[in-house]
Tab-separated table of C-alpha atoms in Angstrom:
chain	number	residue	atom	x	y	z
C	1	MET	CA	26.636	96.505	82.867
C	2	LEU	CA	29.356	97.517	85.298
C	3	TYR	CA	29.138	95.918	88.744
C	4	HIS	CA	30.075	98.552	91.349
C	5	SER	CA	31.001	96.072	94.084
C	6	ARG	CA	33.330	94.104	91.797
C	7	LEU	CA	35.009	97.312	90.632
C	8	MET	CA	35.642	98.451	94.205
C	9	THR	CA	37.064	95.057	95.110
C	10	ALA	CA	39.394	95.106	92.103
C	11	LEU	CA	40.587	98.613	93.011
C	12	GLU	CA	41.226	97.618	96.642
C	13	GLU	CA	43.402	94.753	95.420
C	14	LYS	CA	45.607	97.295	93.587
C	15	ARG	CA	45.562	99.926	96.366
C	16	ALA	CA	49.222	99.534	97.351
C	17	GLU	CA	50.341	100.020	93.753
C	18	PHE	CA	48.271	103.200	93.404
C	19	VAL	CA	49.652	104.637	96.662
C	20	SER	CA	53.258	103.851	95.737
C	21	PHE	CA	52.894	105.410	92.300
C	22	GLU	CA	51.235	108.564	93.639
C	23	ARG	CA	53.909	109.155	96.285
C	24	ALA	CA	56.770	108.706	93.826
C	25	LEU	CA	55.099	110.954	91.266
C	26	ARG	CA	54.451	113.672	93.858
C	27	GLY	CA	58.169	113.882	94.625
C	28	GLU	CA	59.100	113.949	90.936
C	29	VAL	CA	56.624	116.743	90.241
C	30	ARG	CA	57.937	118.902	93.089
C	31	GLU	CA	61.528	118.423	91.974
C	32	ALA	CA	60.660	119.335	88.372
C	33	ALA	CA	58.639	122.372	89.508
C	34	ALA	CA	61.583	123.643	91.548
C	35	ARG	CA	63.944	123.267	88.601
C	36	LEU	CA	61.536	125.054	86.275
C	37	ARG	CA	61.184	127.928	88.740
C	38	ALA	CA	64.998	128.180	88.921
C	39	LEU	CA	65.172	128.893	85.172
C	40	GLY	CA	63.935	132.399	85.993
C	41	ALA	CA	67.435	133.218	87.246
C	42	LEU	CA	68.956	132.455	83.831
C	43	ARG	CA	68.825	134.203	80.490
C	44	ALA	CA	67.223	132.637	77.437
C	45	ALA	CA	70.497	132.543	75.484
C	46	GLU	CA	72.291	130.913	78.408
C	47	ILE	CA	69.730	128.109	78.526
C	48	ARG	CA	70.151	127.424	74.814
C	49	GLU	CA	73.916	127.369	75.207
C	50	ARG	CA	73.729	124.917	78.092
C	51	VAL	CA	71.509	122.559	76.111
C	52	ALA	CA	73.875	122.777	73.128
C	53	GLU	CA	76.833	121.930	75.379
C	54	ARG	CA	75.053	118.763	76.454
C	55	GLY	CA	74.642	117.357	72.987
C	56	GLY	CA	72.416	119.845	71.177
C	57	THR	CA	69.261	117.786	71.639
C	58	ARG	CA	66.197	119.278	69.984
C	59	VAL	CA	64.221	120.504	72.978
C	60	THR	CA	61.974	123.461	73.712
C	61	TYR	CA	63.686	126.704	74.664
C	62	PRO	CA	62.432	129.983	76.212
C	63	SER	CA	61.755	133.200	74.325
C	64	GLU	CA	63.272	136.539	75.289
C	65	GLU	CA	60.273	137.037	77.565
C	66	LEU	CA	62.336	135.166	80.140
C	67	ASP	CA	64.892	138.006	80.118
C	68	GLU	CA	62.176	140.664	80.293
C	69	CYS	CA	60.255	139.058	83.163
C	70	GLY	CA	63.022	137.352	85.120
C	71	SER	CA	60.566	134.499	85.588
C	72	VAL	CA	58.957	131.714	83.598
C	73	VAL	CA	55.552	133.124	84.603
C	74	VAL	CA	53.773	136.316	83.513
C	75	PRO	CA	51.150	137.237	86.163
C	76	PHE	CA	47.746	138.524	85.117
C	77	GLU	CA	47.306	141.931	86.727
C	78	PRO	CA	43.558	142.768	86.781
C	79	VAL	CA	41.713	141.785	89.958
C	80	TRP	CA	37.913	141.595	89.868
C	81	ARG	CA	35.500	141.660	92.770
C	82	SER	CA	32.664	139.956	90.932
C	83	HIS	CA	31.873	137.923	87.853
C	84	GLU	CA	30.105	140.992	86.449
C	85	GLU	CA	33.420	142.898	86.486
C	86	ALA	CA	35.131	139.979	84.748
C	87	ARG	CA	32.456	139.882	82.043
C	88	ALA	CA	32.769	143.649	81.560
C	89	TRP	CA	36.512	143.206	80.982
C	90	ALA	CA	35.828	140.374	78.539
C	91	PHE	CA	33.264	142.472	76.681
C	92	ALA	CA	35.827	145.247	76.200
C	93	ALA	CA	38.498	142.760	75.060
C	94	LEU	CA	36.167	141.218	72.463
C	95	ALA	CA	34.150	144.236	71.290
C	96	GLY	CA	34.578	144.597	67.544
C	97	ARG	CA	36.944	141.630	67.392
C	98	THR	CA	35.954	138.675	65.220
C	99	THR	CA	36.663	135.291	66.762
C	100	PHE	CA	36.308	132.057	64.856
C	101	ALA	CA	36.406	128.368	65.691
C	102	ALA	CA	35.936	125.137	63.758
C	103	ASP	CA	35.412	121.691	65.218
C	104	GLY	CA	34.400	118.370	63.765
C	105	SER	CA	32.978	114.918	64.386
C	106	GLN	CA	32.960	111.702	62.411
C	107	ILE	CA	31.077	108.505	61.640
C	108	TYR	CA	32.662	105.200	60.795
C	109	PRO	CA	30.364	102.147	60.994
C	110	GLY	CA	33.264	99.693	60.848
C	111	ARG	CA	32.799	95.982	60.237
C	112	GLU	CA	29.059	96.019	60.798
C	113	VAL	CA	28.507	97.188	57.197
C	114	SER	CA	29.453	95.355	54.014
C	115	MET	CA	31.069	98.361	52.321
C	116	PRO	CA	33.672	100.646	53.950
C	117	VAL	CA	32.230	104.129	54.172
C	118	GLY	CA	32.374	107.026	56.581
C	119	ALA	CA	31.499	110.668	57.004
C	120	VAL	CA	32.908	113.791	58.612
C	121	GLN	CA	31.149	116.960	59.670
C	122	VAL	CA	32.810	120.244	60.592
C	123	ALA	CA	30.941	123.189	62.060
C	124	SER	CA	32.288	126.719	62.302
C	125	PHE	CA	31.265	129.647	64.471
C	126	GLU	CA	32.208	133.200	63.521
C	127	ASN	CA	31.354	135.931	66.004
C	128	PRO	CA	32.051	139.575	65.056
C	129	HIS	CA	31.195	140.849	68.562
C	130	ALA	CA	29.661	143.928	66.986
C	131	VAL	CA	26.290	145.555	67.568
C	132	GLY	CA	23.929	144.919	64.686
C	133	VAL	CA	26.112	142.220	63.099
C	134	ASP	CA	24.997	138.631	63.547
C	135	TYR	CA	27.236	135.674	64.232
C	136	VAL	CA	27.508	133.002	61.543
C	137	LYS	CA	27.246	129.232	62.037
C	138	GLU	CA	28.018	126.933	59.144
C	139	ALA	CA	28.306	123.170	58.716
C	140	HIS	CA	30.371	121.251	56.173
C	141	PHE	CA	29.635	117.563	55.546
C	142	ARG	CA	31.637	115.090	53.501
C	143	VAL	CA	31.234	111.390	52.798
C	144	VAL	CA	34.452	109.370	52.826
C	145	SER	CA	34.134	106.822	50.046
C	146	PRO	CA	35.496	103.246	49.963
C	147	GLY	CA	38.211	104.342	47.561
C	148	GLU	CA	39.421	107.049	49.945
C	149	LEU	CA	39.373	104.659	52.893
C	150	LEU	CA	41.334	101.917	51.159
C	151	GLU	CA	43.590	103.954	48.874
C	152	HIS	CA	46.520	103.963	51.302
C	153	GLU	CA	45.439	101.070	53.486
C	154	ARG	CA	48.938	99.880	54.370
C	155	ALA	CA	50.031	103.346	55.509
C	156	TYR	CA	47.388	103.597	58.232
C	157	GLU	CA	46.647	101.551	61.310
C	158	SER	CA	42.907	101.422	60.524
C	159	PRO	CA	40.255	102.985	58.264
C	160	ASP	CA	39.031	104.861	61.341
C	161	GLN	CA	42.387	106.644	61.327
C	162	VAL	CA	41.695	107.764	57.757
C	163	ILE	CA	38.347	109.197	58.859
C	164	GLY	CA	40.072	111.152	61.642
C	165	LEU	CA	42.569	112.588	59.192
C	166	LYS	CA	39.822	113.590	56.727
C	167	ARG	CA	37.956	115.327	59.539
C	168	PHE	CA	41.036	117.235	60.619
C	169	GLU	CA	41.870	118.261	57.053
C	170	LEU	CA	38.367	119.706	56.713
C	171	GLU	CA	38.733	121.549	60.024
C	172	ALA	CA	42.040	123.063	58.879
C	173	GLU	CA	40.582	123.953	55.474
C	174	THR	CA	37.651	125.740	57.143
C	175	ILE	CA	39.959	127.781	59.387
C	176	ARG	CA	42.254	128.658	56.460
C	177	ALA	CA	39.258	130.047	54.575
C	178	PHE	CA	38.519	132.343	57.536
C	179	LEU	CA	42.148	133.484	57.720
C	180	LYS	CA	42.108	134.313	54.030
C	181	ARG	CA	38.907	136.354	54.409
C	182	LYS	CA	40.393	138.333	57.285
C	183	LYS	CA	43.672	139.164	55.596
C	184	GLY	CA	44.146	142.939	55.498
C	185	TRP	CA	42.276	143.601	58.745
C	186	ARG	CA	44.669	146.427	59.663
C	187	ALA	CA	44.050	148.293	56.424
C	188	ARG	CA	40.315	148.041	57.029
C	189	GLY	CA	40.679	149.469	60.531
C	190	GLU	CA	39.464	146.282	62.252
C	191	ARG	CA	40.583	144.829	65.557
C	192	MET	CA	42.850	141.823	65.286
C	193	PRO	CA	40.775	138.665	64.582
C	194	VAL	CA	41.592	135.380	66.339
C	195	ALA	CA	40.921	131.843	65.103
C	196	PHE	CA	40.689	128.755	67.322
C	197	LEU	CA	41.510	125.130	66.634
C	198	ASP	CA	40.322	122.625	69.221
C	199	GLY	CA	43.620	120.798	69.589
C	200	THR	CA	47.332	121.099	69.063
C	201	LEU	CA	49.206	122.785	66.220
C	202	LEU	CA	51.926	120.124	66.511
C	203	ILE	CA	52.107	116.420	65.820
C	204	SER	CA	54.911	114.087	66.859
C	205	SER	CA	55.735	110.608	65.614
C	206	ARG	CA	57.850	108.014	67.351
C	207	ARG	CA	58.124	106.001	64.188
C	208	LYS	CA	61.431	106.142	62.398
C	209	GLY	CA	61.442	108.797	59.730
C	210	THR	CA	58.708	111.163	58.642
C	211	GLU	CA	57.694	109.309	55.506
C	212	VAL	CA	54.760	107.554	57.219
C	213	LEU	CA	51.781	108.814	55.251
C	214	PHE	CA	49.462	109.384	58.203
C	215	PHE	CA	51.991	111.460	60.129
C	216	LYS	CA	53.080	113.313	56.994
C	217	SER	CA	49.502	114.226	56.050
C	218	TYR	CA	48.717	115.590	59.512
C	219	ALA	CA	51.972	117.553	59.562
C	220	GLU	CA	51.212	119.069	56.152
C	221	ALA	CA	47.712	120.148	57.196
C	222	LEU	CA	49.049	121.743	60.387
C	223	THR	CA	51.969	123.563	58.807
C	224	GLU	CA	49.738	124.828	55.982
C	225	LEU	CA	47.448	126.262	58.661
C	226	VAL	CA	50.368	127.932	60.466
C	227	LEU	CA	51.682	129.397	57.198
C	228	ALA	CA	48.199	130.651	56.289
C	229	SER	CA	48.031	132.360	59.677
C	230	ARG	CA	51.361	134.092	59.052
C	231	GLU	CA	50.368	135.115	55.525
C	232	ALA	CA	47.078	136.651	56.723
C	233	GLU	CA	48.648	138.037	59.910
C	234	VAL	CA	45.751	136.537	61.857
C	235	PRO	CA	46.646	134.498	64.966
C	236	VAL	CA	45.397	130.929	65.189
C	237	VAL	CA	45.307	129.349	68.639
C	238	GLY	CA	45.554	125.596	69.149
C	239	TYR	CA	43.676	125.211	72.433
C	240	ILE	CA	44.363	122.086	74.517
C	241	ASP	CA	42.223	121.993	77.629
C	242	GLN	CA	44.072	119.064	79.208
C	243	SER	CA	47.558	118.696	77.813
C	244	PHE	CA	49.938	115.872	78.651
C	245	ALA	CA	52.821	117.394	76.711
C	246	PRO	CA	56.245	117.021	78.401
C	247	ASP	CA	58.158	119.782	76.569
C	248	LEU	CA	59.197	121.744	79.677
C	249	ARG	CA	60.075	118.545	81.507
C	250	ASP	CA	62.255	117.485	78.571
C	251	LEU	CA	64.054	120.839	78.715
C	252	ILE	CA	64.774	120.389	82.433
C	253	GLU	CA	66.131	116.895	81.814
C	254	ALA	CA	68.255	118.123	78.886
C	255	LEU	CA	69.852	120.723	81.174
C	256	ASP	CA	70.765	118.020	83.678
C	257	PRO	CA	71.455	114.649	81.993
C	258	ALA	CA	71.936	113.078	85.431
C	259	LEU	CA	68.298	113.767	86.281
C	260	ARG	CA	66.243	110.605	86.195
C	261	GLN	CA	63.565	110.517	83.521
C	262	THR	CA	60.134	110.983	85.032
C	263	ASN	CA	56.463	110.601	84.138
C	264	VAL	CA	55.768	114.270	84.873
C	265	TYR	CA	53.962	116.398	82.311
C	266	ASP	CA	54.105	120.180	82.039
C	267	ALA	CA	50.629	121.057	83.314
C	268	GLN	CA	51.323	119.129	86.525
C	269	LEU	CA	54.539	120.877	87.433
C	270	LEU	CA	53.074	124.319	86.701
C	271	ARG	CA	50.357	123.801	89.321
C	272	THR	CA	52.405	121.996	91.974
C	273	ALA	CA	54.228	123.651	94.865
C	274	ALA	CA	57.989	123.258	94.495
C	275	LYS	CA	58.254	122.112	98.118
C	276	ALA	CA	55.776	120.595	100.524
C	277	GLY	CA	54.318	123.544	102.444
C	278	GLY	CA	56.728	125.883	100.644
C	279	ASP	CA	56.577	127.848	97.412
C	280	ALA	CA	53.192	128.393	95.800
C	281	PRO	CA	52.529	126.886	92.347
C	282	LEU	CA	54.128	128.683	89.412
C	283	LEU	CA	50.704	129.505	87.966
C	284	ARG	CA	48.932	130.790	91.063
C	285	SER	CA	45.878	132.724	89.886
C	286	TRP	CA	43.328	132.794	87.094
C	287	GLY	CA	44.762	134.392	83.946
C	288	ASP	CA	48.418	133.811	84.852
C	289	ARG	CA	50.441	132.445	81.963
C	290	THR	CA	53.913	131.217	81.228
C	291	ILE	CA	56.319	133.040	78.981
C	292	PHE	CA	56.305	132.066	75.307
C	293	TRP	CA	58.312	128.910	74.574
C	294	HIS	CA	59.682	127.932	71.158
C	295	CYS	CA	58.721	124.287	70.713
C	296	GLN	CA	61.307	121.781	69.510
C	297	ARG	CA	61.067	118.006	69.763
C	298	ALA	CA	63.270	115.253	68.461
C	299	ASN	CA	60.325	113.606	66.701
C	300	LEU	CA	58.807	116.634	64.958
C	301	ALA	CA	58.705	116.712	61.171
C	302	ASP	CA	61.075	119.105	59.423
C	303	LYS	CA	58.032	121.056	58.246
C	304	PHE	CA	57.717	122.490	61.763
C	305	TYR	CA	60.993	124.414	61.292
C	306	ASP	CA	61.637	127.393	59.030
C	307	GLU	CA	64.453	127.908	56.527
C	308	GLN	CA	66.845	128.887	59.349
C	309	GLY	CA	65.888	125.853	61.428
C	310	ALA	CA	63.830	127.837	63.954
C	311	PRO	CA	60.525	126.374	65.246
C	312	VAL	CA	57.411	127.793	63.563
C	313	VAL	CA	55.186	126.921	66.549
C	314	GLY	CA	55.491	127.744	70.243
C	315	PHE	CA	53.216	127.711	73.245
C	316	VAL	CA	52.188	129.241	76.538
C	317	TYR	CA	50.319	127.656	79.424
C	318	MET	CA	47.531	129.710	80.958
C	319	GLN	CA	45.395	129.248	84.062
C	320	THR	CA	41.784	129.331	82.875
C	321	THR	CA	40.102	127.870	85.963
C	322	ALA	CA	40.411	128.547	89.682
C	323	ASP	CA	41.721	125.147	90.724
C	324	GLY	CA	42.378	122.939	87.681
C	325	TYR	CA	45.474	122.390	85.587
C	326	PRO	CA	46.339	125.123	83.046
C	327	ALA	CA	45.346	124.990	79.400
C	328	ARG	CA	48.029	124.896	76.743
C	329	LEU	CA	47.848	127.400	73.893
C	330	ASP	CA	49.830	126.436	70.810
C	331	LEU	CA	50.659	129.569	68.815
C	332	PRO	CA	52.561	130.295	65.609
C	333	ALA	CA	55.960	131.773	66.445
C	334	TRP	CA	55.253	134.762	64.203
C	335	VAL	CA	52.565	135.927	66.690
C	336	TYR	CA	55.212	136.383	69.380
C	337	LYS	CA	57.715	137.977	66.999
C	338	ALA	CA	55.085	140.443	65.734
C	339	GLY	CA	54.298	141.636	69.267
C	340	LEU	CA	50.731	140.256	69.161
C	341	LEU	CA	51.089	137.664	71.919
C	342	GLU	CA	49.464	139.565	74.782
C	343	GLU	CA	46.534	140.754	72.680
C	344	THR	CA	45.986	137.194	71.464
C	345	VAL	CA	46.142	135.774	74.983
C	346	ASP	CA	43.720	138.436	76.223
C	347	ALA	CA	41.263	137.348	73.535
C	348	VAL	CA	41.570	133.769	74.793
C	349	ARG	CA	41.043	134.907	78.398
C	350	ALA	CA	37.926	136.828	77.358
C	351	GLU	CA	36.522	133.832	75.447
C	352	CYS	CA	37.112	131.662	78.533
C	353	ILE	CA	35.230	134.136	80.730
C	354	VAL	CA	32.255	134.062	78.376
C	355	GLY	CA	32.487	130.260	78.170
C	356	ASN	CA	32.883	129.795	81.948
C	357	GLY	CA	36.390	128.321	81.758
C	358	TYR	CA	36.483	127.206	78.124
C	359	PRO	CA	36.586	129.312	74.929
C	360	TYR	CA	33.001	130.047	73.969
C	361	ALA	CA	33.790	129.945	70.243
C	362	ILE	CA	35.126	126.377	70.430
C	363	GLU	CA	32.295	125.286	72.699
C	364	THR	CA	29.723	126.577	70.217
C	365	ALA	CA	31.422	125.020	67.190
C	366	ASP	CA	31.666	121.671	68.991
C	367	ALA	CA	27.969	121.695	69.891
C	368	ALA	CA	27.061	122.369	66.257
C	369	ALA	CA	29.407	119.703	64.876
C	370	VAL	CA	28.659	116.718	67.105
C	371	MET	CA	26.951	113.705	65.540
C	372	THR	CA	25.064	111.459	67.951
C	373	ALA	CA	24.266	107.741	67.892
C	374	ARG	CA	20.903	108.658	66.371
C	375	ASP	CA	22.697	110.595	63.612
C	376	ARG	CA	24.788	107.500	62.958
C	377	GLU	CA	21.678	105.366	62.570
C	378	GLN	CA	20.194	107.932	60.201
C	379	PHE	CA	23.413	107.904	58.166
C	380	LEU	CA	23.154	104.120	57.762
C	381	ARG	CA	19.486	104.312	56.756
C	382	VAL	CA	20.215	106.919	54.099
C	383	MET	CA	23.151	104.820	52.866
C	384	GLN	CA	20.780	101.861	52.492
C	385	GLU	CA	18.322	103.984	50.507
C	386	PHE	CA	21.126	105.310	48.313
C	387	ALA	CA	22.489	101.787	47.724
C	388	ALA	CA	19.048	100.447	46.808
C	389	ARG	CA	18.495	103.281	44.345
C	390	GLU	CA	21.895	102.866	42.721
C	391	LYS	CA	21.647	99.042	42.821
C	392	PHE	CA	24.853	98.200	44.700
C	393	ASP	CA	25.313	95.921	47.663
C	394	PHE	CA	25.248	97.549	51.103
C	395	ARG	CA	24.277	95.457	54.101
C	396	ILE	CA	24.226	96.015	57.866
C	397	ALA	CA	25.092	93.083	60.118
C	398	ARG	CA	22.186	91.691	62.136
C	399	LYS	CA	24.246	91.922	65.321
C	400	ALA	CA	24.583	95.687	64.863
C	401	SER	CA	20.862	96.046	64.196
C	402	SER	CA	20.101	94.064	67.324
C	403	LYS	CA	22.380	96.224	69.449
C	404	ALA	CA	20.765	99.387	68.097
C	405	ARG	CA	17.312	98.110	69.076
C	406	ARG	CA	18.414	97.071	72.587
C	407	ARG	CA	20.354	100.243	73.401
């Protein structure tokens, strides 16, 4: 058990370090926020040219929305007097529009069992938002066998990492199936569908090269999903509720090499006043968003760039709560180029209204996918029954059994 008094004593011993860090970070965030705000006075092409002049580092750059808006922020215009008015707006934005989300969970017993085995479960939620047409919930379950767990053992940090990859691959496969079904929505006279992934559409690796199997497999699954979205002309949104990505910070630092590297991340600087008691945060009100940014990073796999070297994924940040940090929406670049960005973002806003600050489709898929500690115990019992029937050795450590009884 955790002893409250001992925790408080330990925190008090480190108080000076916490205070010093917070004060330094506050100043860094304000400085970065001011520099980001100042980008509104520049043109998108000028920013790219300036970065190129300073070494051509692969960093994020703004879309032409910067030129159109004269700001890095696009305000949300509607103002509601009640939650009922907000829900009415959301109803109109979603009526007749199919939204879809897939989310997963996993089981990996680890060293407490004698044979490496795991399982992944992915649930999907498809909501047509149409009178007389029911929503559809489905679950997909897969066992990860010992052979799959150990096949590329040296390429992964742990078997648990393999389980995570298998879960994500099943999530991406489930979303791709939806995209394929919805291809041709215009010809059928339907409203634009929107698919959600609970997480980013990008993966970075600090390891040298992109040949590392784990990183390569994730990158392939993500880029296949982005390409499937483009082929079907159905937007897929990678929704990150609390992002620590530093793409905008990296752009600011690339524009001024003399600027000291900081620990700031993008969501912080978008919700921090540029000066103490001065300018309001960049994202001031619910529904405000940034312009679309084309995402480049030095450690992205080549698969995240098209034949001309342009990024295939970008992002916007959007304020989805009254007082929290903004959510990050990763979006395929084709969505912006096709003129579907605002409609896509409106669909996300509407889902967040229905879900009270979080997309309802993702929330529902997550609730259907989660596997509890009791589910884990049931999985082990069934594995024991299966092993006994098939006459192979499968044992559970006594320590694990004891813990299960006590907890």
